[in-house]
Short mmCIF file of C-alpha atoms and ligand atoms in Angstrom, two decimals:
data_model
loop_
_atom_site.label_atom_id
_atom_site.label_comp_id
_atom_site.label_asym_id
_atom_site.label_seq_id
_atom_site.Cartn_x
_atom_site.Cartn_y
_atom_site.Cartn_z
CA UNK A 989 10.74 -12.83 29.91
CA UNK A 990 11.99 -14.92 27.00
CA UNK A 991 10.70 -14.89 23.51
CA UNK A 992 10.02 -17.82 21.29
CA UNK A 993 11.52 -15.96 18.32
CA UNK A 994 13.29 -12.61 17.78
CA UNK A 995 13.91 -11.02 14.41
CA UNK A 996 16.98 -8.99 15.17
CA UNK A 997 18.23 -5.73 13.72
CA UNK A 998 16.30 -5.26 10.55
CA UNK A 999 14.76 -2.17 9.00
CA UNK A 1000 11.11 -2.78 9.70
CA UNK A 1001 8.24 -1.26 7.82
CA UNK A 1002 6.06 -0.23 10.76
CA UNK A 1003 2.82 1.73 10.74
CA UNK A 1004 4.80 4.68 12.03
CA UNK A 1005 7.44 4.39 9.27
CA UNK A 1006 10.59 2.49 8.54
CA UNK A 1007 12.64 1.87 11.74
CA UNK A 1008 15.58 -0.20 12.77
CA UNK A 1009 14.09 -2.44 15.51
CA UNK A 1010 13.91 -5.97 16.87
CA UNK A 1011 10.61 -7.89 16.79
CA UNK A 1012 9.86 -10.33 19.55
CA UNK A 1013 7.38 -13.10 19.13
CA UNK A 1014 5.65 -15.14 21.81
CA UNK A 1015 3.55 -18.08 20.58
CA UNK A 1016 1.76 -16.87 17.49
CA UNK A 1017 1.73 -13.15 18.24
CA UNK A 1018 4.08 -10.21 18.05
CA UNK A 1019 4.88 -9.48 21.68
CA UNK A 1020 7.35 -6.58 21.51
CA UNK A 1021 8.84 -4.18 19.04
CA UNK A 1022 11.96 -2.23 20.04
CA UNK A 1023 15.46 -2.89 21.32
CA UNK A 1024 15.54 -6.57 22.42
CA UNK A 1025 19.31 -6.86 22.19
CA UNK A 1026 19.77 -8.60 25.53
CA UNK A 1027 16.57 -10.57 25.52
CA UNK A 1028 16.73 -14.32 25.35
CA UNK A 1029 14.89 -16.15 22.59
CA UNK A 1030 14.53 -19.83 21.64
CA UNK A 1031 15.10 -18.87 17.97
CA UNK A 1032 16.63 -15.80 16.37
CA UNK A 1033 16.55 -14.59 12.80
CA UNK A 1034 19.38 -12.16 11.98
CA UNK A 1035 17.90 -9.36 9.90
CA UNK A 1036 20.96 -7.10 9.99
CA UNK A 1037 20.92 -4.98 6.78
CA UNK A 1038 17.71 -6.62 5.75
CA UNK A 1039 14.15 -5.30 5.39
CA UNK A 1040 11.36 -6.58 7.59
CA UNK A 1041 7.73 -6.48 6.41
CA UNK A 1042 4.37 -7.63 7.76
CA UNK A 1043 3.31 -10.91 6.05
CA UNK A 1044 1.64 -10.07 2.75
CA UNK A 1045 -2.00 -10.81 2.10
CA UNK A 1046 -3.18 -11.80 -1.31
CA UNK A 1047 -6.84 -10.82 -1.65
CA UNK A 1048 -7.46 -12.74 -4.92
CA UNK A 1049 -6.53 -16.45 -5.53
CA UNK A 1050 -8.20 -19.37 -7.13
CA UNK A 1051 -6.78 -22.59 -5.80
CA UNK A 1052 -8.19 -25.64 -7.64
CA UNK A 1053 -11.13 -24.18 -9.46
CA UNK A 1054 -12.96 -25.44 -12.61
CA UNK A 1055 -12.27 -23.31 -15.71
CA UNK A 1056 -13.62 -24.42 -19.12
CA UNK A 1057 -13.04 -28.19 -19.17
CA UNK A 1058 -10.17 -28.27 -16.63
CA UNK A 1059 -9.06 -27.22 -13.16
CA UNK A 1060 -6.56 -24.58 -12.06
CA UNK A 1061 -3.34 -26.44 -11.33
CA UNK A 1062 -2.56 -25.45 -7.71
CA UNK A 1063 -4.55 -26.77 -4.83
CA UNK A 1064 -4.30 -25.13 -1.38
CA UNK A 1065 -1.25 -27.23 -0.50
CA UNK A 1066 0.88 -26.38 -3.51
CA UNK A 1067 -0.50 -22.81 -3.92
CA UNK A 1068 0.03 -21.91 -0.34
CA UNK A 1069 3.60 -23.23 -0.34
CA UNK A 1070 4.32 -21.26 -3.49
CA UNK A 1071 2.76 -18.16 -1.85
CA UNK A 1072 5.03 -18.50 1.15
CA UNK A 1073 8.07 -18.55 -1.10
CA UNK A 1074 6.99 -15.08 -2.23
CA UNK A 1075 6.39 -13.63 1.25
CA UNK A 1076 2.50 -14.15 1.29
CA UNK A 1077 1.25 -15.42 4.63
CA UNK A 1078 -2.48 -15.13 3.94
CA UNK A 1079 -4.58 -15.74 0.86
CA UNK A 1080 -8.16 -14.83 0.33
CA UNK A 1081 -9.80 -17.34 -2.08
CA UNK A 1082 -13.29 -17.60 -3.59
CA UNK A 1083 -16.02 -20.20 -3.29
CA UNK A 1084 -17.24 -22.03 -6.32
CA UNK A 1085 -21.02 -22.31 -6.19
CA UNK A 1086 -22.35 -25.39 -8.03
CA UNK A 1087 -25.79 -25.19 -9.55
CA UNK A 1088 -28.39 -25.58 -6.88
CA UNK A 1089 -25.87 -25.23 -4.08
CA UNK A 1090 -26.49 -22.75 -1.29
CA UNK A 1091 -23.89 -20.08 -0.46
CA UNK A 1092 -23.21 -21.71 2.88
CA UNK A 1093 -22.71 -25.12 1.31
CA UNK A 1094 -20.28 -23.70 -1.24
CA UNK A 1095 -18.39 -21.85 1.55
CA UNK A 1096 -18.16 -25.07 3.64
CA UNK A 1097 -16.87 -26.93 0.66
CA UNK A 1098 -14.17 -24.36 -0.07
CA UNK A 1099 -13.13 -24.24 3.60
CA UNK A 1100 -12.94 -28.01 3.54
CA UNK A 1101 -10.54 -27.93 0.57
CA UNK A 1102 -8.25 -25.45 2.40
CA UNK A 1103 -8.34 -26.68 6.04
CA UNK A 1104 -5.63 -29.15 6.71
CA UNK A 1105 -3.89 -28.40 3.40
CA UNK A 1106 -3.05 -24.71 3.39
CA UNK A 1107 0.36 -23.93 4.82
CA UNK A 1108 -0.69 -20.32 5.33
CA UNK A 1109 -3.79 -18.63 6.64
CA UNK A 1110 -6.69 -18.32 4.33
CA UNK A 1111 -9.95 -16.45 4.07
CA UNK A 1112 -12.84 -17.03 1.70
CA UNK A 1113 -14.96 -14.63 -0.36
CA UNK A 1114 -18.48 -15.84 -1.21
CA UNK A 1115 -19.16 -16.01 -4.94
CA UNK A 1116 -22.79 -15.62 -5.93
CA UNK A 1117 -23.25 -17.30 -9.34
CA UNK A 1118 -26.28 -19.54 -9.18
CA UNK A 1119 -29.85 -18.18 -8.93
CA UNK A 1120 -28.59 -15.20 -6.99
CA UNK A 1121 -31.92 -13.93 -5.62
CA UNK A 1122 -32.74 -17.39 -4.16
CA UNK A 1123 -29.84 -17.21 -1.74
CA UNK A 1124 -30.26 -13.58 -0.64
CA UNK A 1125 -31.66 -14.67 2.76
CA UNK A 1126 -28.34 -16.41 3.64
CA UNK A 1127 -26.31 -13.16 3.37
CA UNK A 1128 -26.91 -11.70 6.90
CA UNK A 1129 -26.01 -15.05 8.59
CA UNK A 1130 -22.87 -15.29 6.56
CA UNK A 1131 -21.77 -11.77 7.44
CA UNK A 1132 -22.53 -12.44 11.10
CA UNK A 1133 -20.40 -15.59 10.90
CA UNK A 1134 -17.41 -13.47 9.70
CA UNK A 1135 -17.69 -13.66 5.90
CA UNK A 1136 -18.18 -10.04 4.77
CA UNK A 1137 -16.97 -10.14 1.13
CA UNK A 1138 -19.17 -11.39 -1.69
CA UNK A 1139 -18.45 -11.48 -5.36
CA UNK A 1140 -20.28 -11.44 -8.69
CA UNK A 1141 -19.35 -11.63 -12.34
CA UNK A 1142 -20.86 -9.38 -14.93
CA UNK A 1143 -19.59 -11.84 -17.53
CA UNK A 1144 -18.97 -15.63 -18.06
CA UNK A 1145 -22.63 -16.04 -19.15
CA UNK A 1146 -21.67 -19.13 -21.14
CA UNK A 1147 -20.37 -20.71 -17.93
CA UNK A 1148 -23.59 -19.92 -16.12
CA UNK A 1149 -21.78 -17.59 -13.71
CA UNK A 1150 -23.03 -14.15 -14.83
CA UNK A 1151 -25.11 -11.94 -12.55
CA UNK A 1152 -27.85 -10.41 -14.72
CA UNK A 1153 -27.86 -6.67 -14.24
CA UNK A 1154 -31.44 -6.50 -12.91
CA UNK A 1155 -30.27 -8.59 -9.87
CA UNK A 1156 -27.36 -6.27 -9.11
CA UNK A 1157 -29.16 -3.67 -7.06
CA UNK A 1158 -31.10 -6.12 -4.73
CA UNK A 1159 -27.97 -8.12 -4.05
CA UNK A 1160 -25.89 -4.99 -3.43
CA UNK A 1161 -28.56 -3.65 -1.07
CA UNK A 1162 -28.87 -6.90 0.88
CA UNK A 1163 -25.12 -7.24 1.29
CA UNK A 1164 -24.77 -3.60 2.38
CA UNK A 1165 -27.64 -3.89 4.86
CA UNK A 1166 -26.01 -6.95 6.33
CA UNK A 1167 -22.70 -5.07 6.78
CA UNK A 1168 -20.76 -6.72 4.00
CA UNK A 1169 -19.67 -5.46 0.60
CA UNK A 1170 -19.68 -6.65 -2.99
CA UNK A 1171 -16.65 -7.43 -5.17
CA UNK A 1172 -17.28 -7.35 -8.85
CA UNK A 1173 -15.50 -8.85 -11.87
CA UNK A 1174 -16.42 -6.01 -14.29
CA UNK A 1175 -16.68 -6.83 -17.97
CA UNK A 1176 -19.80 -6.06 -19.96
CA UNK A 1177 -20.78 -9.50 -21.29
CA UNK A 1178 -22.73 -8.19 -24.28
CA UNK A 1179 -19.63 -6.35 -25.59
CA UNK A 1180 -17.41 -9.47 -24.95
CA UNK A 1181 -19.77 -11.89 -26.62
CA UNK A 1182 -20.37 -9.65 -29.64
CA UNK A 1183 -16.62 -9.08 -30.17
CA UNK A 1184 -15.77 -12.71 -29.63
CA UNK A 1185 -18.39 -13.89 -32.14
CA UNK A 1186 -17.07 -11.34 -34.68
CA UNK A 1187 -13.54 -12.75 -34.36
CA UNK A 1188 -14.67 -16.34 -34.49
CA UNK A 1189 -16.71 -15.72 -37.60
CA UNK A 1190 -13.66 -14.10 -39.22
CA UNK A 1191 -11.64 -17.23 -38.34
CA UNK A 1192 -9.39 -15.19 -35.95
CA UNK A 1193 -8.22 -17.66 -33.35
CA UNK A 1194 -4.81 -16.23 -32.46
CA UNK A 1195 -4.19 -15.19 -28.81
CA UNK A 1196 -4.19 -11.49 -29.51
CA UNK A 1197 -7.92 -11.82 -30.22
CA UNK A 1198 -8.44 -12.54 -26.53
CA UNK A 1199 -7.54 -8.87 -25.92
CA UNK A 1200 -9.50 -7.69 -28.95
CA UNK A 1201 -12.59 -9.55 -27.67
CA UNK A 1202 -12.31 -8.66 -24.01
CA UNK A 1203 -11.81 -5.00 -24.56
CA UNK A 1204 -11.00 -2.17 -22.17
CA UNK A 1205 -14.26 -0.63 -23.22
CA UNK A 1206 -16.08 -3.74 -21.90
CA UNK A 1207 -14.39 -3.26 -18.55
CA UNK A 1208 -15.10 0.46 -18.39
CA UNK A 1209 -18.68 -0.04 -19.33
CA UNK A 1210 -19.28 -2.57 -16.57
CA UNK A 1211 -17.40 -0.53 -13.96
CA UNK A 1212 -19.55 2.46 -14.80
CA UNK A 1213 -22.75 0.54 -14.68
CA UNK A 1214 -21.88 -1.24 -11.36
CA UNK A 1215 -20.69 2.00 -9.77
CA UNK A 1216 -23.88 3.85 -10.77
CA UNK A 1217 -25.96 1.16 -9.04
CA UNK A 1218 -23.66 1.26 -6.02
CA UNK A 1219 -24.08 5.01 -5.88
CA UNK A 1220 -27.89 4.71 -6.00
CA UNK A 1221 -27.93 2.05 -3.32
CA UNK A 1222 -25.24 3.83 -1.19
CA UNK A 1223 -23.18 0.64 -0.97
CA UNK A 1224 -19.44 -0.10 -1.11
CA UNK A 1225 -18.13 -1.66 -4.29
CA UNK A 1226 -14.82 -3.51 -4.71
CA UNK A 1227 -13.58 -3.82 -8.26
CA UNK A 1228 -11.36 -6.88 -8.67
CA UNK A 1229 -8.43 -7.12 -11.11
CA UNK A 1230 -8.87 -3.68 -12.76
CA UNK A 1231 -6.87 -3.84 -15.95
CA UNK A 1232 -7.37 -0.75 -18.07
CA UNK A 1233 -7.02 3.06 -18.14
CA UNK A 1234 -10.65 3.36 -19.30
CA UNK A 1235 -11.80 1.11 -16.43
CA UNK A 1236 -9.70 3.16 -14.00
CA UNK A 1237 -11.18 6.42 -15.28
CA UNK A 1238 -14.71 5.03 -14.87
CA UNK A 1239 -13.99 3.97 -11.24
CA UNK A 1240 -12.32 7.24 -10.38
CA UNK A 1241 -15.10 9.21 -11.87
CA UNK A 1242 -17.54 7.32 -9.63
CA UNK A 1243 -15.31 7.94 -6.59
CA UNK A 1244 -15.23 11.63 -7.35
CA UNK A 1245 -19.04 11.57 -7.31
CA UNK A 1246 -19.12 10.02 -3.92
CA UNK A 1247 -19.35 6.26 -4.68
CA UNK A 1248 -17.43 4.24 -2.03
CA UNK A 1249 -15.30 2.22 -4.49
CA UNK A 1250 -12.26 0.18 -3.66
CA UNK A 1251 -9.90 -0.69 -6.59
CA UNK A 1252 -7.73 -3.75 -6.88
CA UNK A 1253 -5.32 -4.37 -9.73
CA UNK A 1254 -2.83 -7.25 -10.29
CA UNK A 1255 0.87 -7.51 -11.06
CA UNK A 1256 0.20 -8.76 -14.62
CA UNK A 1257 -1.52 -5.48 -15.50
CA UNK A 1258 1.49 -3.55 -14.21
CA UNK A 1259 4.35 -5.75 -15.48
CA UNK A 1260 3.05 -7.11 -18.78
CA UNK A 1261 1.23 -5.79 -21.83
CA UNK A 1262 -0.70 -7.34 -24.70
CA UNK A 1263 2.47 -7.76 -26.76
CA UNK A 1264 3.00 -11.09 -25.01
CA UNK A 1265 0.08 -12.53 -26.96
CA UNK A 1266 2.21 -12.15 -30.11
CA UNK A 1267 5.06 -14.28 -28.71
CA UNK A 1268 5.52 -17.93 -29.46
CA UNK A 1269 3.16 -19.62 -26.93
CA UNK A 1270 1.42 -16.30 -26.49
CA UNK A 1271 -1.80 -18.15 -25.62
CA UNK A 1272 -0.24 -19.14 -22.23
CA UNK A 1273 -0.76 -15.51 -21.10
CA UNK A 1274 -4.53 -15.74 -21.71
CA UNK A 1275 -6.07 -14.49 -18.50
CA UNK A 1276 -9.19 -12.49 -17.93
CA UNK A 1277 -9.35 -9.54 -18.07
CA UNK A 1278 -6.88 -9.53 -20.93
CA UNK A 1279 -3.52 -7.85 -20.78
CA UNK A 1280 -3.61 -4.35 -22.17
CA UNK A 1281 -1.70 -1.72 -24.00
CA UNK A 1282 1.41 0.00 -22.49
CA UNK A 1283 -0.77 3.16 -22.14
CA UNK A 1284 -2.96 1.25 -19.75
CA UNK A 1285 0.04 -0.17 -17.83
CA UNK A 1286 1.33 3.39 -17.37
CA UNK A 1287 -2.02 4.67 -16.11
CA UNK A 1288 -2.33 1.87 -13.57
CA UNK A 1289 1.18 2.54 -12.28
CA UNK A 1290 0.35 6.20 -11.73
CA UNK A 1291 -2.72 5.13 -9.76
CA UNK A 1292 -0.74 2.60 -7.67
CA UNK A 1293 1.85 5.36 -6.89
CA UNK A 1294 -0.66 8.08 -6.04
CA UNK A 1295 -2.96 5.99 -3.92
CA UNK A 1296 -5.92 5.81 -6.31
CA UNK A 1297 -5.56 2.01 -6.37
CA UNK A 1298 -6.06 0.46 -3.00
CA UNK A 1299 -4.91 -3.19 -3.23
CA UNK A 1300 -2.94 -5.52 -5.42
CA UNK A 1301 -4.01 -9.21 -5.70
CA UNK A 1302 -2.67 -11.81 -8.02
CA UNK A 1303 -5.80 -13.51 -9.42
CA UNK A 1304 -3.55 -16.57 -9.15
CA UNK A 1305 -5.22 -19.21 -11.45
CA UNK A 1306 -2.42 -21.31 -12.87
CA UNK A 1307 -2.48 -23.90 -15.63
CA UNK A 1308 0.35 -26.12 -16.79
CA UNK A 1309 1.75 -25.82 -20.27
CA UNK A 1310 -0.02 -29.09 -21.08
CA UNK A 1311 -3.35 -27.57 -20.03
CA UNK A 1312 -2.63 -24.32 -21.84
CA UNK A 1313 -1.36 -25.95 -25.01
CA UNK A 1314 -4.21 -28.36 -25.64
CA UNK A 1315 -6.18 -26.15 -27.95
CA UNK A 1316 -3.58 -25.07 -30.59
CA UNK A 1317 -3.49 -21.64 -28.94
CA UNK A 1318 -7.17 -20.82 -29.76
CA UNK A 1319 -8.03 -17.74 -27.76
CA UNK A 1320 -11.58 -18.83 -27.10
CA UNK A 1321 -10.72 -22.37 -25.90
CA UNK A 1322 -7.52 -21.94 -23.85
CA UNK A 1323 -8.24 -22.01 -20.13
CA UNK A 1324 -7.95 -18.47 -18.80
CA UNK A 1325 -5.71 -17.75 -15.86
CA UNK A 1326 -2.05 -17.40 -15.01
CA UNK A 1327 0.16 -18.13 -12.00
CA UNK A 1328 1.51 -15.32 -9.85
CA UNK A 1329 0.96 -15.90 -6.10
CA UNK A 1330 4.76 -16.30 -5.61
CA UNK A 1331 5.73 -13.24 -7.65
CA UNK A 1332 3.61 -10.42 -6.36
CA UNK A 1333 5.80 -9.03 -3.54
CA UNK A 1334 9.21 -9.88 -5.10
CA UNK A 1335 8.34 -8.25 -8.47
CA UNK A 1336 6.57 -5.25 -7.03
CA UNK A 1337 9.51 -4.73 -4.73
CA UNK A 1338 11.80 -4.92 -7.74
CA UNK A 1339 9.80 -2.87 -10.26
CA UNK A 1340 8.16 -0.67 -7.69
CA UNK A 1341 10.48 0.00 -4.73
CA UNK A 1342 13.95 -0.75 -6.15
CA UNK A 1343 13.14 1.21 -9.29
CA UNK A 1344 12.08 4.24 -7.22
CA UNK A 1345 8.38 4.28 -8.03
CA UNK A 1346 7.01 3.09 -4.70
CA UNK A 1347 7.94 3.80 -1.06
CA UNK A 1348 8.33 0.82 1.24
CA UNK A 1349 5.28 2.06 3.13
CA UNK A 1350 3.09 2.34 0.02
CA UNK A 1351 4.09 -1.20 -0.98
CA UNK A 1352 3.09 -2.54 2.40
CA UNK A 1353 -0.25 -0.63 2.18
CA UNK A 1354 -1.05 -2.19 -1.17
CA UNK A 1355 -0.02 -5.73 -0.35
CA UNK A 1356 -0.93 -6.06 3.31
CA UNK A 1357 -2.33 -3.11 5.37
CA UNK A 1358 -5.07 -1.95 3.08
CA UNK A 1359 -6.07 -5.57 2.28
CA UNK A 1360 -6.48 -6.33 6.01
CA UNK A 1361 -8.46 -3.13 6.63
CA UNK A 1362 -10.84 -3.55 3.64
CA UNK A 1363 -11.54 -7.19 4.38
CA UNK A 1364 -11.93 -6.59 8.08
CA UNK A 1365 -9.11 -8.82 9.27
CA UNK A 1366 -6.85 -6.02 10.66
CA UNK A 1367 -7.43 -7.31 14.18
CA UNK A 1368 -5.18 -10.20 13.15
CA UNK A 1369 -3.12 -9.09 10.13
CA UNK A 1370 -1.77 -6.31 7.98
CA UNK A 1371 0.92 -4.56 10.12
CA UNK A 1372 3.92 -5.18 12.33
CA UNK A 1373 2.10 -4.27 15.60
CA UNK A 1374 2.22 -5.73 19.05
CA UNK A 1375 -0.75 -8.16 19.56
CA UNK A 1376 -1.18 -8.99 15.94
CA UNK A 1377 -0.30 -12.34 14.32
CA UNK A 1378 3.50 -12.76 13.98
CA UNK A 1379 3.40 -12.91 10.19
CA UNK A 1380 6.76 -11.44 9.23
CA UNK A 1381 8.83 -11.39 6.04
CA UNK A 1382 12.54 -10.74 5.99
CA UNK A 1383 13.95 -9.61 2.71
CA UNK A 1384 17.55 -9.07 1.59
CA UNK A 1385 17.47 -6.06 -0.79
CA UNK A 1386 20.84 -6.89 -2.37
CA UNK A 1387 21.61 -9.11 -5.31
CA UNK A 1388 19.52 -10.00 -8.41
CA UNK A 1389 18.02 -13.13 -9.78
CA UNK A 1390 16.19 -13.80 -13.01
CA UNK A 1391 12.71 -15.32 -12.76
CA UNK A 1392 12.48 -18.64 -14.41
CA UNK A 1393 10.10 -21.63 -14.26
CA UNK A 1394 12.78 -23.60 -12.45
CA UNK A 1395 12.85 -21.13 -9.44
CA UNK A 1396 9.10 -21.30 -8.87
CA UNK A 1397 7.42 -23.56 -6.42
CA UNK A 1398 3.85 -23.98 -7.60
CA UNK A 1399 2.41 -26.67 -9.93
CA UNK A 1400 2.63 -24.61 -13.09
CA UNK A 1401 5.72 -25.60 -15.16
CA UNK A 1402 6.09 -22.12 -16.63
CA UNK A 1403 5.83 -18.53 -15.37
CA UNK A 1404 4.49 -15.47 -17.20
CA UNK A 1405 7.30 -13.50 -15.60
CA UNK A 1406 10.22 -15.48 -16.97
CA UNK A 1407 13.20 -13.32 -17.72
CA UNK A 1408 12.21 -10.52 -15.33
CA UNK A 1409 14.86 -9.39 -12.87
CA UNK A 1410 14.13 -9.84 -9.15
CA UNK A 1411 16.12 -7.37 -7.10
CA UNK A 1412 16.71 -8.88 -3.68
CA UNK A 1413 15.85 -12.25 -2.16
CA UNK A 1414 13.66 -13.76 0.54
CA UNK A 1415 15.45 -14.50 3.78
CA UNK A 1416 12.51 -15.80 5.77
CA UNK A 1417 8.72 -16.08 5.74
CA UNK A 1418 7.37 -16.44 9.24
CA UNK A 1419 3.70 -17.24 9.72
CA UNK A 1420 2.24 -16.87 13.21
CA UNK A 1421 5.64 -17.29 14.68
CA UNK A 1422 6.74 -20.35 12.72
CA UNK A 1423 9.36 -20.17 9.99
CA UNK A 1424 7.98 -21.51 6.77
CA UNK A 1425 10.79 -20.57 4.37
CA UNK A 1426 14.32 -19.68 5.25
CA UNK A 1427 17.15 -18.96 2.82
CA UNK A 1428 15.44 -20.67 -0.07
CA UNK A 1429 14.55 -23.82 1.92
CA UNK A 1430 11.05 -24.95 2.93
CA UNK A 1431 10.86 -25.34 6.74
CA UNK A 1432 7.12 -25.65 7.23
CA UNK A 1433 7.09 -28.94 9.02
CA UNK A 1434 3.32 -29.12 9.62
CA UNK A 1435 0.15 -27.80 7.99
CA UNK A 1436 -0.56 -24.69 9.94
CA UNK A 1437 -2.88 -22.48 7.92
CA UNK A 1438 -6.18 -21.58 9.49
CA UNK A 1439 -9.37 -19.85 8.44
CA UNK A 1440 -9.40 -16.12 9.00
CA UNK A 1441 -12.69 -14.35 9.34
CA UNK A 1442 -13.71 -10.86 10.42
CA UNK A 1443 -14.20 -12.06 14.00
O1 URP B 2975 -8.68 -15.64 -16.19
C1 URP B 2975 -8.79 -15.60 -14.97
N1 URP B 2975 -8.33 -14.63 -14.26
N2 URP B 2975 -9.40 -16.73 -14.36
C2 URP B 2975 -9.85 -16.75 -13.00
C3 URP B 2975 -11.27 -16.24 -12.89
C4 URP B 2975 -11.39 -14.74 -12.85
O2 URP B 2975 -12.11 -14.14 -13.66
O3 URP B 2975 -10.82 -14.13 -11.98
ZN1 ZN B 2976 -12.35 -12.40 -12.48
ZN1 ZN B 2977 -10.12 -14.01 -10.17
#
């Protein structure tokens, strides 16, 4: 039997460990893993002396969303292409619920923005931001339709997106009852607004006051409060973009007391600290939650290493320098969000695996396997296994390049990671059997991304 594609001779990160094997693909699925030396194939990718990974899944992106008075700069077309250049083959994005819009209508709108544009597969989390209790009745139908992840904000009151705490328990209970789970952006809004007002009154507009206003204490407080309610309800809670040691301690304390809590962090909280706000153009690094102190970075790394943190998403929400620079660097006006969808795997490989902090298997767990399991898409994605989608990344672990704006592929004309050293380079990103990127060249000839649900 012939194969459509064989990835030959690489060291593959399999569920059973790292093995030198060939991977045979038929159509869009992995058809065989083993010695396929004499098997014919329409296309072969030579992975000799290379590493082979399952396609990476980014659980947290924002393609084309409104923030303050502008929109994040990547749409699904540019953002998914950029993602593929970093080995990501699936993104999980979020709905944007307009005032008065039902959850289903917001979901359909977001799917409409992605379908026919995204080069890679995509899933969608359902944000609940408008009149939350009014839309509770939609939740069981959405879960049944394959959308099991919902998200709320405990902040962004000024943008009309905050879930008031009294609504937290009923929403959590309804979602849990329906078989879904709740993701939470945890920052205590009262703390954030008080600190922000204090700095505004004092005339403090410099970027560092973003970190001073959106404090680690605000994160920890909201994590503790959300986790207490989740414990009372007996529901799973997923903390998005955890950024601080205090927030981590609050989440782990809850876990120790039996709360089912899944923790996500992001590359920016592992690779950067708040000192970037003091740089020229420091306002460009304004993202929420704020970047923290080195002590926080160190605590998060330990948790990534020892398994306390479950997933790493990017919170990709890019703005161009023109968008970022429009407000003279004022911390409270600059649109919040940074690019990163292309950098997650290359930089975590470089600063995690190549520097000896993470095993290959742990990296795959954080960026693919755990994400697929948590979001219920492991029947399609998350490992190199026969029968799953042929999402495959081939990586050359030799050589070094320096990250710069010029070698990025998204719409942002800058990168928060400029100057960092990438150890290794991408040989190929293969999505459902099709080569999207090979040796630095885009080979995705047609739009191929599809909606991924739990079914
Ligand atoms: O600043 C950020 N990260 N913007 C995107 C929205 C969010 O809170 O994740
Ligand atoms: Zn957020
Ligand atoms: Zn986000």
